[in-house]
Structure formats: structure tokens, C-alpha cells
Coordinates of C-alpha atoms in Angstrom, one line a residue:
X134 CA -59.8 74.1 20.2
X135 CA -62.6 71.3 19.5
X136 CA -62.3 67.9 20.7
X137 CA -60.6 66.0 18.0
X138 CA -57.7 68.4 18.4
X139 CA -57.4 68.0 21.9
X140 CA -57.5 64.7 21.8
X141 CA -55.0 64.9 18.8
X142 CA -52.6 67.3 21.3
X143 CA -52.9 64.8 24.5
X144 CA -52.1 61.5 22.5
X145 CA -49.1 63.4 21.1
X146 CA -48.4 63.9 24.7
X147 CA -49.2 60.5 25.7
X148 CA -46.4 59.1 23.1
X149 CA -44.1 61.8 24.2
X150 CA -44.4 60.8 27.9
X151 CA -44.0 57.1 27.1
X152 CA -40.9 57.8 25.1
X153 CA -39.1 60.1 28.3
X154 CA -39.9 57.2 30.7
X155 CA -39.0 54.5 28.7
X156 CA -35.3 56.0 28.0
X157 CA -34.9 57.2 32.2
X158 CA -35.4 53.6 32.6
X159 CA -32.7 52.7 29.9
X160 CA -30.3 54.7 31.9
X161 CA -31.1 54.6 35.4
X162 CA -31.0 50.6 35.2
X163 CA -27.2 51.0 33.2
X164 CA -26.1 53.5 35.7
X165 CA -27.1 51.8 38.8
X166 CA -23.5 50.7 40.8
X167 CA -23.1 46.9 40.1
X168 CA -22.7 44.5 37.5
X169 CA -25.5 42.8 36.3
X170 CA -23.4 40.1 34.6
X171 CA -22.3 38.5 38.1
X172 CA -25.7 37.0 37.8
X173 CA -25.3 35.2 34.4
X174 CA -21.7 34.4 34.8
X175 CA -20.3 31.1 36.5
X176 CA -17.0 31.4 38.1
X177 CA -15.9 28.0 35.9
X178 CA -16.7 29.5 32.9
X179 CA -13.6 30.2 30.6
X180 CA -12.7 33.9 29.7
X181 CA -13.9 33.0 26.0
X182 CA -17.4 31.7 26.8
X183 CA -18.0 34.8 29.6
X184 CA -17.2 37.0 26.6
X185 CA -19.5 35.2 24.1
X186 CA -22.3 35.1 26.6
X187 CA -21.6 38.8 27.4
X188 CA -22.0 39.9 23.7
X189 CA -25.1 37.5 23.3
X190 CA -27.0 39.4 25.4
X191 CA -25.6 43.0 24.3
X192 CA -24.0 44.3 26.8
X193 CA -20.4 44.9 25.6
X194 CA -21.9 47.5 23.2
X195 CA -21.5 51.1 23.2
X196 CA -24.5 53.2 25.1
X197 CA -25.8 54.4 22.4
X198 CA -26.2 51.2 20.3
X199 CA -27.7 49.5 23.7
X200 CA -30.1 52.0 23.3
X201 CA -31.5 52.0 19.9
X202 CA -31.7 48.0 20.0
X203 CA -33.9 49.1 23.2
X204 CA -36.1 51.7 21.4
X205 CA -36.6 49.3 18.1
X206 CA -37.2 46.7 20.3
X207 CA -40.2 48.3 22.3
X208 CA -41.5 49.5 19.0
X209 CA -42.0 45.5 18.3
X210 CA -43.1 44.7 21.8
X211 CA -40.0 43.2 22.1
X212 CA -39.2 43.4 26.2
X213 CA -36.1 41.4 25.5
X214 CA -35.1 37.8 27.5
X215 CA -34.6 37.7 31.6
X216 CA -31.2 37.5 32.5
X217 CA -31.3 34.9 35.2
X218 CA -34.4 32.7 33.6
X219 CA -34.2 33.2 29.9
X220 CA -37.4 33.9 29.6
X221 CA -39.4 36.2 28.0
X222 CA -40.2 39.6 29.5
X223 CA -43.6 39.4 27.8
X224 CA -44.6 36.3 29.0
X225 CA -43.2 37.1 32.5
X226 CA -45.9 39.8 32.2
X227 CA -48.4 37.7 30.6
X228 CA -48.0 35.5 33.3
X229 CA -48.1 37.8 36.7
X230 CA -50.0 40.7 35.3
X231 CA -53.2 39.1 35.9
X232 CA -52.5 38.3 39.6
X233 CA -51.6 41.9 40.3
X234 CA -54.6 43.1 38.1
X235 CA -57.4 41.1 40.1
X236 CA -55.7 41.9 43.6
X237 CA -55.5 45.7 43.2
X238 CA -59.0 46.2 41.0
X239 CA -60.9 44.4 44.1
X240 CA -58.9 46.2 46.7
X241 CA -59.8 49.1 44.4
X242 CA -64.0 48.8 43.9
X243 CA -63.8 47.7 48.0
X244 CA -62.4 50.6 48.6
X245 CA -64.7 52.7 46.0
X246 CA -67.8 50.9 47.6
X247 CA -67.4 51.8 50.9
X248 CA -65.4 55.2 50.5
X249 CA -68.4 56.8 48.8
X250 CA -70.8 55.7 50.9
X251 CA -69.3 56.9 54.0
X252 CA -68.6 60.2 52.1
X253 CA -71.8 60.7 51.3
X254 CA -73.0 60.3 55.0
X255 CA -70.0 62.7 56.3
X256 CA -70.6 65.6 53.5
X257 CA -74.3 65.1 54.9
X258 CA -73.9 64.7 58.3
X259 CA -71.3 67.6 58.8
X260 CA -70.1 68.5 62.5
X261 CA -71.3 65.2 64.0
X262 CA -69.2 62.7 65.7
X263 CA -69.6 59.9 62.5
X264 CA -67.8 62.8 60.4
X265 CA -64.9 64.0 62.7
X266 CA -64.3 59.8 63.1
X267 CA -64.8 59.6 59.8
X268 CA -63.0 61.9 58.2
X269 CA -59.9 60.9 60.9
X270 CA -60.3 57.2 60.1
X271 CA -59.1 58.0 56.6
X272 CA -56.7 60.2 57.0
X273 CA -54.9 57.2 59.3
X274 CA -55.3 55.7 56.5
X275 CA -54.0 57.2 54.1
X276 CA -50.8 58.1 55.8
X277 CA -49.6 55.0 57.9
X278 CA -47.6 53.3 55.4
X279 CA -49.3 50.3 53.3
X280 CA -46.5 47.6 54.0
X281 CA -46.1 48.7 57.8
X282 CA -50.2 47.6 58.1
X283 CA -49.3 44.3 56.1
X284 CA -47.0 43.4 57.9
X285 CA -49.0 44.1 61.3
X286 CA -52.1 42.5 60.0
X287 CA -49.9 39.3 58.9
X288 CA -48.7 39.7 62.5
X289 CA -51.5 39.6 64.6
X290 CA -54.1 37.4 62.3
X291 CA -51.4 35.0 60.9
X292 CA -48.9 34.1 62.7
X293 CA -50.8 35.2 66.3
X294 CA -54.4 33.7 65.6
X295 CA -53.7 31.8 62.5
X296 CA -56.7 32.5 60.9
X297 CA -55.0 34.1 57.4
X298 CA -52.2 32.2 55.2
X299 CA -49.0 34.1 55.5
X300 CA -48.0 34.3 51.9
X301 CA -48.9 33.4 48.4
X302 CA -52.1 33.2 45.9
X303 CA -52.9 29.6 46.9
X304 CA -52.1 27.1 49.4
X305 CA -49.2 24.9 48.2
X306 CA -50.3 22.0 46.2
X307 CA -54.3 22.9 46.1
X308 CA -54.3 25.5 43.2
X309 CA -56.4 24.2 40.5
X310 CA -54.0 24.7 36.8
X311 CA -56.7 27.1 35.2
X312 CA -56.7 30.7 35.7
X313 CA -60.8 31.4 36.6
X314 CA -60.6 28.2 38.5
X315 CA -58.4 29.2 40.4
X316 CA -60.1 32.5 41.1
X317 CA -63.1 31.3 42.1
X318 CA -61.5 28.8 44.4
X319 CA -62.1 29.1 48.1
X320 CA -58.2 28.4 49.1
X321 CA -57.5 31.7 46.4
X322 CA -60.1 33.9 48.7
X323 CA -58.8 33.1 51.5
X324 CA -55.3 34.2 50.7
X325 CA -56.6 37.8 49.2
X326 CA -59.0 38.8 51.8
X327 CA -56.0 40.4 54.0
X328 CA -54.0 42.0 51.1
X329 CA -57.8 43.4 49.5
X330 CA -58.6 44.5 53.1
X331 CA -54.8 46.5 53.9
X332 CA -55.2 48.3 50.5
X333 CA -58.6 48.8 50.5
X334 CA -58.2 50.6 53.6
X335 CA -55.8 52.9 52.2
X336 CA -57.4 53.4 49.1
X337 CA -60.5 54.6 50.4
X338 CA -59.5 57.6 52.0
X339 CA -59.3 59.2 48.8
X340 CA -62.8 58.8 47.3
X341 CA -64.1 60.2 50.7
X342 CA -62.8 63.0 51.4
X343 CA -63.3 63.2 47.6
X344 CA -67.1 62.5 48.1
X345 CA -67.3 64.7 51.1
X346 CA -65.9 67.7 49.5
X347 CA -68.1 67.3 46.9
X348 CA -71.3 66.4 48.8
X349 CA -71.0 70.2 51.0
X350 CA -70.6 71.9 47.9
X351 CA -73.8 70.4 46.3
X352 CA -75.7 71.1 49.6
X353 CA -75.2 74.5 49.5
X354 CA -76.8 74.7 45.9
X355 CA -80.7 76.1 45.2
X356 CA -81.8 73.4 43.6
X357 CA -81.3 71.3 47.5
X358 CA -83.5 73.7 49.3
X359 CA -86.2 73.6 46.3
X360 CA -86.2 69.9 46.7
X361 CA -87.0 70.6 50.5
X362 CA -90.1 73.2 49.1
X363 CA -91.3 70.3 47.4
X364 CA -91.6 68.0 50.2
X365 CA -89.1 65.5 49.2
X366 CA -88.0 63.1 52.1
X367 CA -84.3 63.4 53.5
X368 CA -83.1 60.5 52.3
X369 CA -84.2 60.8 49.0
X370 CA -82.5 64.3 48.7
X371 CA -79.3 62.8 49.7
X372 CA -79.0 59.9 47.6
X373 CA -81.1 61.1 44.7
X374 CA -80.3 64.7 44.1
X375 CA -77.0 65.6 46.2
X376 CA -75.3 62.2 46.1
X377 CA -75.8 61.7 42.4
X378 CA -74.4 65.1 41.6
X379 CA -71.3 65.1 43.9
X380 CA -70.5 61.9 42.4
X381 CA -69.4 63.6 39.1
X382 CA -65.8 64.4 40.9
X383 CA -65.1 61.3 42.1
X384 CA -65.7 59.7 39.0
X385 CA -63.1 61.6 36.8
X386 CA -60.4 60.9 39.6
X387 CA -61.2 57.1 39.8
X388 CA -59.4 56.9 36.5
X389 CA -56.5 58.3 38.0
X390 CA -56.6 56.2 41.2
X391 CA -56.8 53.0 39.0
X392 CA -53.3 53.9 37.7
X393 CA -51.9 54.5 41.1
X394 CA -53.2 51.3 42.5
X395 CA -51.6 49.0 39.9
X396 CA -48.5 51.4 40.2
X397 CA -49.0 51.1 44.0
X398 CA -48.8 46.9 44.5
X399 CA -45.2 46.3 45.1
X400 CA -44.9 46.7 48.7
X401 CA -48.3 45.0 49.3
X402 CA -47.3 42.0 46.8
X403 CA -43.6 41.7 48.4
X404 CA -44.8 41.6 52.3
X405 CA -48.0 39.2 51.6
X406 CA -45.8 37.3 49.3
X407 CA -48.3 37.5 46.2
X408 CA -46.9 36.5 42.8
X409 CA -47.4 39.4 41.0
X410 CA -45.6 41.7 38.9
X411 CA -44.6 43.8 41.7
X412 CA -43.1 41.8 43.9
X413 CA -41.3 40.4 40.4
X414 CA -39.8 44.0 39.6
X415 CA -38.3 43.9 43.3
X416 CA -36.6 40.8 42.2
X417 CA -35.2 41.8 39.4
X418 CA -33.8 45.2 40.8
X419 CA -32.4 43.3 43.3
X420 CA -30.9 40.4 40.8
X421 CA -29.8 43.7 38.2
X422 CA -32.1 41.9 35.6
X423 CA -32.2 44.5 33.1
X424 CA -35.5 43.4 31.0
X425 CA -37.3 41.9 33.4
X426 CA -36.9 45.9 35.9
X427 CA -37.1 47.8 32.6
X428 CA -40.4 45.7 31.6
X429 CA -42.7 46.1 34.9
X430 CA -41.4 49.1 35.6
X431 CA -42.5 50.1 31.8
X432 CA -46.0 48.6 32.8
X433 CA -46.3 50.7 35.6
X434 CA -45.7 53.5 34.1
X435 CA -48.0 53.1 31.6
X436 CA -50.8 52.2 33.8
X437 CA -50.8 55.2 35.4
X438 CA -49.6 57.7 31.9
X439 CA -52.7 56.1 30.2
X440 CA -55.0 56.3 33.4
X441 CA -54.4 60.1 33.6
X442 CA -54.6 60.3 29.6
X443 CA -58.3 58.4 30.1
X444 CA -59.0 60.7 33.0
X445 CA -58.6 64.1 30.6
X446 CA -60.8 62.3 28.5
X447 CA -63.6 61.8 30.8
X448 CA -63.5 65.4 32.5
X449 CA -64.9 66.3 29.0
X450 CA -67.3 63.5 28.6
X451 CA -69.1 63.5 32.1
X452 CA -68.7 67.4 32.4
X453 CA -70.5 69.4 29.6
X454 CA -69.1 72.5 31.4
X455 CA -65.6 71.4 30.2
X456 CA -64.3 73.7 27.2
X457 CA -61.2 72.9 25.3
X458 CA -60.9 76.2 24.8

């Protein structure tokens, strides 16, 4: 098999995928207990205008129409409107994407950063005291729960010592009206240094022990001990030779832990209170808004589907030992 057709064969799957999630949202969302229409319906509104709005919006229609309006629709990019706002589900997403995007891509390079430095220095400093606190460091890290260290860390630094906002992107009133601006703002930094920080910390479990795997294997190679016949200093061996070729691993899986971490800001978003699409698909389970859930948790989805699609990819590119055989 050469590369085009395996590329050929995992976009195939890719669409595939895409079109299984996409229809276990149609019906886990319709078979949910509740009725999402207690939410557009007033109580003073006559039986004739509760059915008109009712059939505006599709839902007296059998299951099976419902759901080929809902496959022709995302065909067009057509999310549908929010139930409650009326809206657009695109521009909903248009709108809060971007917050979630630059929240979990720094919590996601800090926690790259320092993750494969400090697995570099445990793969090479094996059976000392910095690896065994370490190596334990990340797995606490990796298994207390996200949203429990949130909620401490909002605890303890804002409402104890006051030194972190409690919720939101900006201070109320001092957000400047453009995007970058806003960004770059010192009020916006201060409000994503504790959410960066809690998922950052779990985040970069994974690239270490990653990074540490890797690094022992590489040690054990010839080519380390021929560097060491040459006369090469320590440090150069480790970051130029063994670092450099452990890092090949870590690489490939980042693609995957990009996907995860977009996937993976909903309980950050929700305790810190940031305006992302996370904490807006809680808000619409909650609410039974049909496009609004069905559209973030499409994106979601898809973040982490096209992640592990990019990941295949890569094995390939950065790995000339890959066959596609």
C-alpha cells in the first residue's frame, strides 16, 4: 500500500467517523428524558401559536425526517438556530471558539515546554530522587481530577488571598471591543494564568512520561556510548544526540493531545467561569438546546477525529521506518 492510498483509506475513514458521531448526537440529544420545547414555550401562549412555533423549528416531524434535514443541513454548514437565543449555531461558535482555542493551546505548549524538559532530565537522571518526584509529581497530576484542582486553586488564591479574579475572560467593564486587544491586555492575563496553570499541570504528565520512556530507550543505543568514545561533554549528549532522538515519540502524540485538550475544556471553562464553547455546550445540555449541544459537541468531536487523522499522518512523515504496508 503506498502513501496516496493510505491516505485515500484514512480520509474515507475520517468521513466515516464524522458521519457515526454526528447521527449518535442526532439521537442521544432526541432521546434524552425531557422536553426541549418548555424552554421556547410561554405558558400565555395560545395552543395555536405553541403549535406554529413547534413546527417552525421542526420538531413535530417524524424521526426520520428530523434527521435528514439534520444530515443536509451539516452538508451546508448549516448548525441550525439556538432554541433559547435564536441565534446562529455558527456564529455561537464563531464567537466562543476562539476563547477556548487560545486558553487550551497555551495551557497546551506550557505544559509541552516544561513536560519535555523535565522528561528529559528524569529519562537521564534514572534512579535519583528528581526522577522518583518527578515521575510521581505527574502522575498526581494526571489523576486528581482537573475541575476538583480549579476549584481548590480558585479557593485558596481567590477567594482566600485574592490575588486571582474568580471568573471570566476580563474584568467587567475593562475589556477592550477587539479580539487581539483584548488578548494582549493585562486584565485578560491575569484572568488565564490560573485556568493555563490547573491544565497545564495536568497536561504535562503525558509528554513526560512520554519523554522519559523515550529518553531510556535512546540511552541504551550504540550510537550514546560512541558519542562518549568521542569525548563529547554530558550535556551535549543529552540534549544533542539522546534528547533530539527521543523527541520523535512525543511529537507524533502531541497531535493527539491537541484534540484531547480542546475536547478536554468543559469542566475547566465551567468552574473558572471562561466564555468558551465548553462551558456553552453545558448550557445548552442543561437548557435541552438541541443545535447549540449538537453543534459544540460536533466540534469536539472533530477536534479530536481530525487530530488523530493528522497524527497517522505524521507517524509516516517524521518516521521513515513507517511502512504502509
Amino acid at each position: 500500500m503506498g502513501k496516496l492510498d493510505f491516505f485515500i483509506r484514512r480520509t474515507v475513514q475520517l468521513g466515516i467517523t464524522l458521519w457515526a458521531v454526528a447521527t449518535a448526537l442526532f439521537l442521544l440529544f432526541r432521546l434524552m428524558p425531557g422536553d426541549p420545547t418548555s424552554y421556547i414555550i410561554s405558558p400565555g401562549m395560545t395552543p395555536e401559536v405553541r403549535r406554529r412555533l413547534i413546527q417552525s423549528y421542526g420538531l413535530n416531524d417524524p424521526m426520520w425526517m428530523q434527521y435528514v434535514r439534520y444530515i443536509q443541513n451539516l452538508a451546508t454548514l448549516n448548525l441550525g438556530r439556538s432554541f433559547k437565543t435564536h441565534e446562529r449555531v455558527v456564529n455561537m461558535l464563531v464567537t466562543y471558539l476562539p476563547n477556548t482555542l487560545i486558553l487550551m493551546l497555551t495551557a497546551f505548549v506550557v505544559a509541552y515546554i516544561i513536560g519535555i524538559s523535565l522528561g528529559v532530565l528524569t529519562g537521564w537522571y534514572r534512579g535519583s530522587r528528581f526522577e522518583k518526584t518527578t515521575v510521581v509529581t505527574a502522575l498526581i497530576g494526571r489523576s486528581v481530577p482537573s475541575f476538583w484542582m480549579g476549584i481548590l486553586v480558585l479557593w485558596i488564591f481567590g477567594a482566600k488571598l485574592g490575588v486571582i479574579p474568580m471568573s471570566g475572560m476580563t474584568s467587567f467593564g475593562s475589556g477592550p471591543k477587539h479580539f487581539w486587544a483584548m488578548v494582549f491586555s493585562l486584565d485578560f492575563l491575569k484572568h488565564m494564568v490560573a485556568p493555563v496553570l490547573v491544565l497545564a499541570f495536568y497536561y504535562m504528565g503525558y509528554p513526560l512520561l512520554i519523554m522519559r520512556n523515550s529518553m531510556l530507550e535512546t540511552l541504551s543505543e550504540d550510537f550514546i556510548d560512541l558519542c562518549r568514545a568521542k569525548g563529547l561533554t554530558e550535556r551535549k549528549i543529552m540534549f544533542n544526540h539522546a534528547a533530539r532522538n527521543a523527541l520523535l515519540p512525543v511529537l507524533t502524540a502531541a497531535a493527539i493531545a491537541i484534540g484531547y485538550a480542546v475536547g478536554g475544556s468543559v469542566l475547566i471553562e465551567t468552574v473558572f467561569g471562561w466564555p468558551g464553547i465548553g462551558r456553552e455546550m453545558i448550557r445548552a445540555v442543561l437548557r435541552r438546546d438541541y443545535p447549540v449541544a449538537q453543534g459544540t459537541f460536533l466540534v469536539l468531536a472533530l477536534s479530536v477525529i481530525v487530530m488523530n487523522f493528522v497524527a497517522d499522518l505524521l507517524y509516516g512523515v517524521l518516521d521513515p521506518r513507517v511502512t504502509y504496508d
